[in-house]
PDB file of C-alpha atoms in Angstrom:
ATOM      1  CA  MET A 919     109.751  90.418 103.306  1.00  0.00           C
ATOM      2  CA  PRO A 920     108.690  87.367 102.709  1.00  0.00           C
ATOM      3  CA  TRP A 921     105.626  85.510 103.025  1.00  0.00           C
ATOM      4  CA  GLN A 922     104.875  85.173 106.898  1.00  0.00           C
ATOM      5  CA  GLU A 923     102.471  82.204 108.882  1.00  0.00           C
ATOM      6  CA  THR A 924      99.522  84.096 109.254  1.00  0.00           C
ATOM      7  CA  SER A 925      99.755  82.762 112.843  1.00  0.00           C
ATOM      8  CA  GLN A 926     103.050  84.562 113.365  1.00  0.00           C
ATOM      9  CA  LEU A 927     102.675  88.022 111.388  1.00  0.00           C
ATOM     10  CA  ASN A 928     105.134  90.825 112.538  1.00  0.00           C
ATOM     11  CA  ARG A 929     104.161  94.024 113.966  1.00  0.00           C
ATOM     12  CA  PRO A 930     101.659  95.846 111.196  1.00  0.00           C
ATOM     13  CA  ILE A 931     104.246  98.479 108.897  1.00  0.00           C
ATOM     14  CA  GLN A 932     103.076 101.580 109.758  1.00  0.00           C
ATOM     15  CA  VAL A 933     101.567 103.614 106.823  1.00  0.00           C
ATOM     16  CA  ALA A 934      98.904 105.742 106.766  1.00  0.00           C
ATOM     17  CA  GLU A 935      96.759 104.252 103.819  1.00  0.00           C
ATOM     18  CA  GLY A 936      96.967 101.092 101.228  1.00  0.00           C
ATOM     19  CA  LEU A 937      98.737  98.692 103.393  1.00  0.00           C
ATOM     20  CA  TYR A 938      97.004  95.451 103.498  1.00  0.00           C
ATOM     21  CA  TYR A 939      98.012  91.945 103.382  1.00  0.00           C
ATOM     22  CA  LEU A 940      97.671  89.198 100.384  1.00  0.00           C
ATOM     23  CA  HIS A 941      96.098  86.160 101.716  1.00  0.00           C
ATOM     24  CA  GLY A 942      98.011  82.873 100.922  1.00  0.00           C
ATOM     25  CA  ASP A 943      94.738  80.836 101.297  1.00  0.00           C
ATOM     26  CA  ILE A 944      92.742  82.717  98.458  1.00  0.00           C
ATOM     27  CA  LEU A 945      95.688  82.977  96.417  1.00  0.00           C
ATOM     28  CA  ALA A 946      96.711  79.246  96.651  1.00  0.00           C
ATOM     29  CA  ARG A 947      93.336  78.348  95.091  1.00  0.00           C
ATOM     30  CA  GLN A 948      92.954  81.148  92.304  1.00  0.00           C
ATOM     31  CA  TYR A 949      96.634  80.390  90.978  1.00  0.00           C
ATOM     32  CA  ASN A 950      97.031  76.818  91.978  1.00  0.00           C
ATOM     33  CA  GLN A 951     100.021  77.731  94.095  1.00  0.00           C
ATOM     34  CA  ALA A 952      99.637  75.337  97.055  1.00  0.00           C
ATOM     35  CA  GLN A 953     102.806  76.495  98.711  1.00  0.00           C
ATOM     36  CA  LEU A 954     101.020  80.028  99.824  1.00  0.00           C
ATOM     37  CA  ARG A 955      98.395  78.282 102.009  1.00  0.00           C
ATOM     38  CA  GLY A 956      98.458  79.164 105.373  1.00  0.00           C
ATOM     39  CA  LYS A 957     100.343  82.314 104.902  1.00  0.00           C
ATOM     40  CA  ALA A 958     100.463  86.151 104.335  1.00  0.00           C
ATOM     41  CA  TYR A 959     102.247  88.968 102.546  1.00  0.00           C
ATOM     42  CA  PRO A 960     102.198  92.429 102.997  1.00  0.00           C
ATOM     43  CA  ALA A 961     101.125  94.967  99.882  1.00  0.00           C
ATOM     44  CA  VAL A 962     100.269  98.535  99.286  1.00  0.00           C
ATOM     45  CA  ALA A 963      97.778  99.544  96.914  1.00  0.00           C
ATOM     46  CA  PHE A 964      97.991 103.439  95.741  1.00  0.00           C
ATOM     47  CA  PRO A 965      95.482 105.323  94.766  1.00  0.00           C
ATOM     48  CA  SER A 966      96.077 105.326  91.208  1.00  0.00           C
ATOM     49  CA  GLY A 967      95.349 101.379  91.301  1.00  0.00           C
ATOM     50  CA  VAL A 968      99.343 100.405  90.947  1.00  0.00           C
ATOM     51  CA  VAL A 969      99.837  97.486  93.568  1.00  0.00           C
ATOM     52  CA  ARG A 970     103.329  96.587  94.656  1.00  0.00           C
ATOM     53  CA  GLU A 971     104.324  94.008  97.172  1.00  0.00           C
ATOM     54  CA  LEU A 972     106.606  95.200 100.034  1.00  0.00           C
ATOM     55  CA  ILE A 973     109.865  93.810 100.610  1.00  0.00           C
ATOM     56  CA  GLU A 974     112.054  94.308 103.947  1.00  0.00           C
ATOM     57  CA  SER A 975     115.195  95.491 103.491  1.00  0.00           C
ATOM     58  CA  PRO A 976     117.996  94.528 105.975  1.00  0.00           C
ATOM     59  CA  HIS A 977     117.554  97.886 107.643  1.00  0.00           C
ATOM     60  CA  LYS A 978     114.045  96.839 108.471  1.00  0.00           C
ATOM     61  CA  VAL A 979     112.668  99.612 105.953  1.00  0.00           C
ATOM     62  CA  PRO A 980     110.005  98.009 103.475  1.00  0.00           C
ATOM     63  CA  TYR A 981     110.756  98.851 100.009  1.00  0.00           C
ATOM     64  CA  PHE A 982     108.957  97.998  96.373  1.00  0.00           C
ATOM     65  CA  ASN A 983     110.612  97.723  92.937  1.00  0.00           C
ATOM     66  CA  LEU A 984     109.936  99.708  89.800  1.00  0.00           C
ATOM     67  CA  PHE A 985     111.815  99.012  86.540  1.00  0.00           C
ATOM     68  CA  GLY A 986     112.863  95.368  88.225  1.00  0.00           C
ATOM     69  CA  PHE A 987     116.029  96.842  90.083  1.00  0.00           C
ATOM     70  CA  VAL A 988     114.989 100.137  91.203  1.00  0.00           C
ATOM     71  CA  LYS A 989     114.073 100.098  94.983  1.00  0.00           C
ATOM     72  CA  ILE A 990     111.913 102.439  96.541  1.00  0.00           C
ATOM     73  CA  PRO A 991     111.695 102.699 100.362  1.00  0.00           C
ATOM     74  CA  LEU A 992     108.066 103.246 101.180  1.00  0.00           C
ATOM     75  CA  LEU A 993     108.475 105.346 104.161  1.00  0.00           C
ATOM     76  CA  ALA A 994     110.852 108.124 103.053  1.00  0.00           C
ATOM     77  CA  SER A 995     111.017 111.543 102.148  1.00  0.00           C
ATOM     78  CA  VAL A 996     111.029 112.632  98.325  1.00  0.00           C
ATOM     79  CA  GLU A 997     114.765 113.669  98.850  1.00  0.00           C
ATOM     80  CA  THR A 998     115.779 110.230 100.151  1.00  0.00           C
ATOM     81  CA  VAL A 999     113.706 108.554  97.195  1.00  0.00           C
ATOM     82  CA  LEU A1000     115.144 110.849  94.405  1.00  0.00           C
ATOM     83  CA  ALA A1001     118.716 110.129  95.856  1.00  0.00           C
ATOM     84  CA  HIS A1002     117.791 106.225  95.277  1.00  0.00           C
ATOM     85  CA  ALA A1003     116.083 106.850  91.956  1.00  0.00           C
ATOM     86  CA  LEU A1004     119.256 108.848  90.782  1.00  0.00           C
ATOM     87  CA  ALA A1005     121.760 106.429  92.111  1.00  0.00           C
ATOM     88  CA  ALA A1006     119.800 103.381  89.755  1.00  0.00           C
ATOM     89  CA  GLY A1007     120.213 105.863  87.076  1.00  0.00           C
ATOM     90  CA  ASP A1008     123.873 106.010  87.335  1.00  0.00           C
ATOM     91  CA  VAL A1009     123.973 102.026  87.255  1.00  0.00           C
ATOM     92  CA  ASP A1010     121.800 102.117  84.181  1.00  0.00           C
ATOM     93  CA  PRO A1011     121.661 104.934  81.851  1.00  0.00           C
ATOM     94  CA  THR A1012     118.088 103.980  80.496  1.00  0.00           C
ATOM     95  CA  ILE A1013     116.556 105.447  83.542  1.00  0.00           C
ATOM     96  CA  ALA A1014     115.696 109.068  83.598  1.00  0.00           C
ATOM     97  CA  VAL A1015     114.468 110.627  86.876  1.00  0.00           C
ATOM     98  CA  THR A1016     113.192 114.014  86.884  1.00  0.00           C
ATOM     99  CA  ARG A1017     111.510 115.947  89.843  1.00  0.00           C
ATOM    100  CA  LEU A1018     108.493 117.640  88.852  1.00  0.00           C
ATOM    101  CA  GLY A1019     107.409 119.652  92.257  1.00  0.00           C
ATOM    102  CA  ARG A1020     107.716 119.851  95.953  1.00  0.00           C
ATOM    103  CA  ASN A1021     106.456 116.266  96.541  1.00  0.00           C
ATOM    104  CA  THR A1022     106.631 114.859  92.921  1.00  0.00           C
ATOM    105  CA  ILE A1023     108.830 112.879  90.909  1.00  0.00           C
ATOM    106  CA  THR A1024     109.042 110.648  87.681  1.00  0.00           C
ATOM    107  CA  ILE A1025     111.171 107.752  87.242  1.00  0.00           C
ATOM    108  CA  ALA A1026     111.321 106.590  83.662  1.00  0.00           C
ATOM    109  CA  ASP A1027     112.648 103.737  81.775  1.00  0.00           C
ATOM    110  CA  ARG A1028     113.499 104.972  77.900  1.00  0.00           C
ATOM    111  CA  ASP A1029     113.939 101.361  77.069  1.00  0.00           C
ATOM    112  CA  THR A1030     110.415 100.515  78.002  1.00  0.00           C
ATOM    113  CA  MET A1031     108.906 103.670  77.267  1.00  0.00           C
ATOM    114  CA  ARG A1032     106.959 103.758  80.583  1.00  0.00           C
ATOM    115  CA  SER A1033     107.230 105.903  83.586  1.00  0.00           C
ATOM    116  CA  TYR A1034     106.188 106.244  86.961  1.00  0.00           C
ATOM    117  CA  ARG A1035     104.907 109.366  88.827  1.00  0.00           C
ATOM    118  CA  LEU A1036     105.305 109.300  92.757  1.00  0.00           C
ATOM    119  CA  SER A1037     103.795 111.422  94.776  1.00  0.00           C
ATOM    120  CA  PHE A1038     104.925 112.089  98.803  1.00  0.00           C
ATOM    121  CA  SER A1039     102.812 113.075 101.948  1.00  0.00           C
ATOM    122  CA  HIS A1040     104.163 113.217 105.220  1.00  0.00           C
ATOM    123  CA  ASP A1041     107.774 111.441 104.358  1.00  0.00           C
ATOM    124  CA  GLN A1042     106.162 108.643 102.534  1.00  0.00           C
ATOM    125  CA  VAL A1043     105.240 107.429  99.109  1.00  0.00           C
ATOM    126  CA  SER A1044     101.586 108.157  98.890  1.00  0.00           C
ATOM    127  CA  ASP A1045     100.800 107.350  95.168  1.00  0.00           C
ATOM    128  CA  VAL A1046     102.482 105.731  92.235  1.00  0.00           C
ATOM    129  CA  ALA A1047     101.057 106.168  89.014  1.00  0.00           C
ATOM    130  CA  LEU A1048     101.923 104.862  85.624  1.00  0.00           C
ATOM    131  CA  TYR A1049     102.447 106.518  82.524  1.00  0.00           C
ATOM    132  CA  PRO A1050     100.939 106.398  79.692  1.00  0.00           C
ATOM    133  CA  ARG A1051      97.558 105.809  81.376  1.00  0.00           C
ATOM    134  CA  GLU A1052      96.637 103.161  78.573  1.00  0.00           C
ATOM    135  CA  ALA A1053      99.880 100.874  79.443  1.00  0.00           C
ATOM    136  CA  MET A1054      99.258  97.564  81.230  1.00  0.00           C
ATOM    137  CA  GLU A1055     100.895  96.472  84.347  1.00  0.00           C
ATOM    138  CA  LEU A1056     102.477  93.099  83.011  1.00  0.00           C
ATOM    139  CA  LEU A1057     103.464  92.123  86.653  1.00  0.00           C
ATOM    140  CA  PRO A1058     101.065  93.458  89.415  1.00  0.00           C
ATOM    141  CA  GLY A1059     102.026  93.331  93.270  1.00  0.00           C
ATOM    142  CA  GLU A1060      99.715  90.447  93.535  1.00  0.00           C
ATOM    143  CA  LEU A1061     101.454  88.294  90.638  1.00  0.00           C
ATOM    144  CA  ARG A1062     105.143  89.241  91.957  1.00  0.00           C
ATOM    145  CA  ALA A1063     104.288  87.731  95.287  1.00  0.00           C
ATOM    146  CA  ILE A1064     102.660  84.777  94.334  1.00  0.00           C
ATOM    147  CA  LEU A1065     105.409  83.280  91.711  1.00  0.00           C
ATOM    148  CA  PRO A1066     107.925  80.944  93.241  1.00  0.00           C
ATOM    149  CA  PRO A1067     111.570  81.973  93.266  1.00  0.00           C
ATOM    150  CA  LEU A1068     114.165  80.950  90.722  1.00  0.00           C
ATOM    151  CA  ARG A1069     115.218  77.152  90.630  1.00  0.00           C
ATOM    152  CA  SER A1070     112.293  76.317  93.334  1.00  0.00           C
ATOM    153  CA  THR A1071     110.211  74.385  91.020  1.00  0.00           C
ATOM    154  CA  ASP A1072     113.357  72.295  89.868  1.00  0.00           C
ATOM    155  CA  GLY A1073     111.852  69.026  91.033  1.00  0.00           C
ATOM    156  CA  LYS A1074     108.512  69.574  89.495  1.00  0.00           C
ATOM    157  CA  GLY A1075     109.753  69.627  86.023  1.00  0.00           C
ATOM    158  CA  TRP A1076     106.896  70.034  83.272  1.00  0.00           C
ATOM    159  CA  GLU A1077     104.376  69.705  86.273  1.00  0.00           C
ATOM    160  CA  ALA A1078     105.202  73.312  87.755  1.00  0.00           C
ATOM    161  CA  VAL A1079     102.047  75.305  87.125  1.00  0.00           C
ATOM    162  CA  ALA A1080     102.097  78.688  85.049  1.00  0.00           C
ATOM    163  CA  PRO A1081     100.107  81.227  86.782  1.00  0.00           C
ATOM    164  CA  VAL A1082     100.430  84.000  84.524  1.00  0.00           C
ATOM    165  CA  LYS A1083     100.364  84.135  80.573  1.00  0.00           C
ATOM    166  CA  PHE A1084     101.872  87.096  78.270  1.00  0.00           C
ATOM    167  CA  PHE A1085     101.394  87.522  74.673  1.00  0.00           C
ATOM    168  CA  THR A1086     101.931  89.670  71.509  1.00  0.00           C
ATOM    169  CA  PRO A1087      98.532  90.700  69.941  1.00  0.00           C
ATOM    170  CA  GLY A1088      98.833  89.814  66.255  1.00  0.00           C
ATOM    171  CA  SER A1089     101.432  87.235  67.016  1.00  0.00           C
ATOM    172  CA  ASN A1090     101.833  83.614  68.230  1.00  0.00           C
ATOM    173  CA  TRP A1091     104.715  84.821  70.739  1.00  0.00           C
ATOM    174  CA  THR A1092     103.604  83.938  74.039  1.00  0.00           C
ATOM    175  CA  TRP A1093     105.362  83.614  77.876  1.00  0.00           C
ATOM    176  CA  TYR A1094     104.522  81.537  80.795  1.00  0.00           C
ATOM    177  CA  PRO A1095     106.540  82.295  83.896  1.00  0.00           C
ATOM    178  CA  THR A1096     106.630  79.760  86.426  1.00  0.00           C
ATOM    179  CA  GLU A1097     109.288  81.239  88.422  1.00  0.00           C
ATOM    180  CA  TYR A1098     110.416  84.981  89.376  1.00  0.00           C
ATOM    181  CA  ASP A1099     113.630  86.598  90.875  1.00  0.00           C
ATOM    182  CA  GLY A1100     111.792  89.056  92.685  1.00  0.00           C
ATOM    183  CA  GLU A1101     113.415  91.874  90.263  1.00  0.00           C
ATOM    184  CA  ASP A1102     113.578  91.104  86.525  1.00  0.00           C
ATOM    185  CA  MET A1103     114.160  87.248  85.551  1.00  0.00           C
ATOM    186  CA  PHE A1104     111.711  84.969  84.754  1.00  0.00           C
ATOM    187  CA  PHE A1105     111.730  81.171  84.087  1.00  0.00           C
ATOM    188  CA  GLY A1106     109.236  79.263  82.228  1.00  0.00           C
ATOM    189  CA  LEU A1107     107.624  78.150  78.943  1.00  0.00           C
ATOM    190  CA  VAL A1108     108.498  80.528  75.925  1.00  0.00           C
ATOM    191  CA  VAL A1109     106.588  79.938  72.548  1.00  0.00           C
ATOM    192  CA  GLY A1110     107.458  81.389  69.335  1.00  0.00           C
ATOM    193  CA  PHE A1111     109.118  79.517  66.534  1.00  0.00           C
ATOM    194  CA  GLU A1112     108.894  76.680  68.920  1.00  0.00           C
ATOM    195  CA  ALA A1113     108.277  75.892  72.337  1.00  0.00           C
ATOM    196  CA  GLU A1114     110.651  75.724  74.932  1.00  0.00           C
ATOM    197  CA  LEU A1115     111.874  76.404  78.481  1.00  0.00           C
ATOM    198  CA  GLY A1116     114.013  79.250  79.108  1.00  0.00           C
ATOM    199  CA  TYR A1117     114.664  82.784  81.256  1.00  0.00           C
ATOM    200  CA  PHE A1118     113.394  85.691  80.313  1.00  0.00           C
ATOM    201  CA  SER A1119     113.223  89.352  81.531  1.00  0.00           C
ATOM    202  CA  LEU A1120     110.504  91.660  82.343  1.00  0.00           C
ATOM    203  CA  ARG A1121     111.824  94.612  81.114  1.00  0.00           C
ATOM    204  CA  GLU A1122     112.244  93.086  77.829  1.00  0.00           C
ATOM    205  CA  LEU A1123     108.693  92.025  77.672  1.00  0.00           C
ATOM    206  CA  GLU A1124     107.545  95.602  79.091  1.00  0.00           C
ATOM    207  CA  GLY A1125     109.557  96.914  76.049  1.00  0.00           C
ATOM    208  CA  ALA A1126     109.009  94.675  73.143  1.00  0.00           C
ATOM    209  CA  ARG A1127     106.355  95.668  70.495  1.00  0.00           C
ATOM    210  CA  GLY A1128     104.741  93.254  68.430  1.00  0.00           C
ATOM    211  CA  PRO A1129     103.111  93.862  64.732  1.00  0.00           C
ATOM    212  CA  PHE A1130     101.624  97.700  64.262  1.00  0.00           C
ATOM    213  CA  GLY A1131     103.889  98.711  67.251  1.00  0.00           C
ATOM    214  CA  LEU A1132     101.361  96.869  69.746  1.00  0.00           C
ATOM    215  CA  PRO A1133     102.926  96.368  73.232  1.00  0.00           C
ATOM    216  CA  LEU A1134     102.633  92.930  75.052  1.00  0.00           C
ATOM    217  CA  GLU A1135     100.022  92.049  77.226  1.00  0.00           C
ATOM    218  CA  ARG A1136      99.084  89.929  80.481  1.00  0.00           C
ATOM    219  CA  ASP A1137      95.789  87.704  79.653  1.00  0.00           C
ATOM    220  CA  LEU A1138      93.227  88.596  82.288  1.00  0.00           C
ATOM    221  CA  TYR A1139      91.348  85.497  81.681  1.00  0.00           C
ATOM    222  CA  PHE A1140      94.165  82.740  81.973  1.00  0.00           C
ATOM    223  CA  ASP A1141      93.516  79.893  83.928  1.00  0.00           C
ATOM    224  CA  PRO A1142      96.513  78.574  85.947  1.00  0.00           C
ATOM    225  CA  THR A1143      97.800  75.413  83.973  1.00  0.00           C
ATOM    226  CA  PRO A1144     101.138  73.013  84.281  1.00  0.00           C
ATOM    227  CA  LEU A1145     103.651  73.551  81.745  1.00  0.00           C
ATOM    228  CA  LYS A1146     102.857  69.906  80.243  1.00  0.00           C
ATOM    229  CA  VAL A1147      99.335  70.944  79.370  1.00  0.00           C
ATOM    230  CA  LEU A1148     100.366  74.217  77.636  1.00  0.00           C
ATOM    231  CA  TYR A1149     103.625  72.970  75.759  1.00  0.00           C
ATOM    232  CA  SER A1150     101.382  70.150  74.334  1.00  0.00           C
ATOM    233  CA  ALA A1151      98.809  72.398  73.334  1.00  0.00           C
ATOM    234  CA  HIS A1152     101.398  74.508  71.466  1.00  0.00           C
ATOM    235  CA  GLN A1153     103.315  71.701  69.837  1.00  0.00           C
ATOM    236  CA  ASP A1154      99.780  71.025  68.034  1.00  0.00           C
ATOM    237  CA  SER A1155      99.651  74.284  66.514  1.00  0.00           C
ATOM    238  CA  LEU A1156     103.475  75.057  65.911  1.00  0.00           C
TER     239      LEU A1156
END
């Protein structure tokens, strides 16, 4: 379900709680993403605090992503979602699915050592909680929605703006995505032994560990910055 013009919003998705629209005018200013002006994007905020953007399938069923490629239909029974998750586990054996009770399942990624607990009520997903509790959502729903699609900023070159920064505590490794495929793959600036443009994976970032086994974090105070400014700053420190 792509960004929509605010004057031409489709019929609201029928969910009981948590549905709202990301307002492009606000996000355009906040993240320096001019292409979002005059648009809106459906998202759902779960009671746990997890937020996901909603994407519409060819069958008009809204879904959200977990671990990149695990597509979870929002308006579905626990049995239906369990079947979707088990199918994803057949494709990728690092995905483990467990039914905990009548209305609860967990979907875990052995590579990232993270899991999501999904609760159901009245044939819809009523809550999604991340475990371990102290883990940081590197890419919550708002940021998933505002990042431009892959190859959409090719004409901007080094003028492209990075709205997000990931970093390794205790190390200089840093990632600045400017594009996102909507599932797992980013393009942007990677700073390690040198600073260079390239592709990198959300799942790999979530599973990576730095010194003392610390996971990567998202800089909560990062101001959206053009790549040329970031590159110049890091070149001076490498």
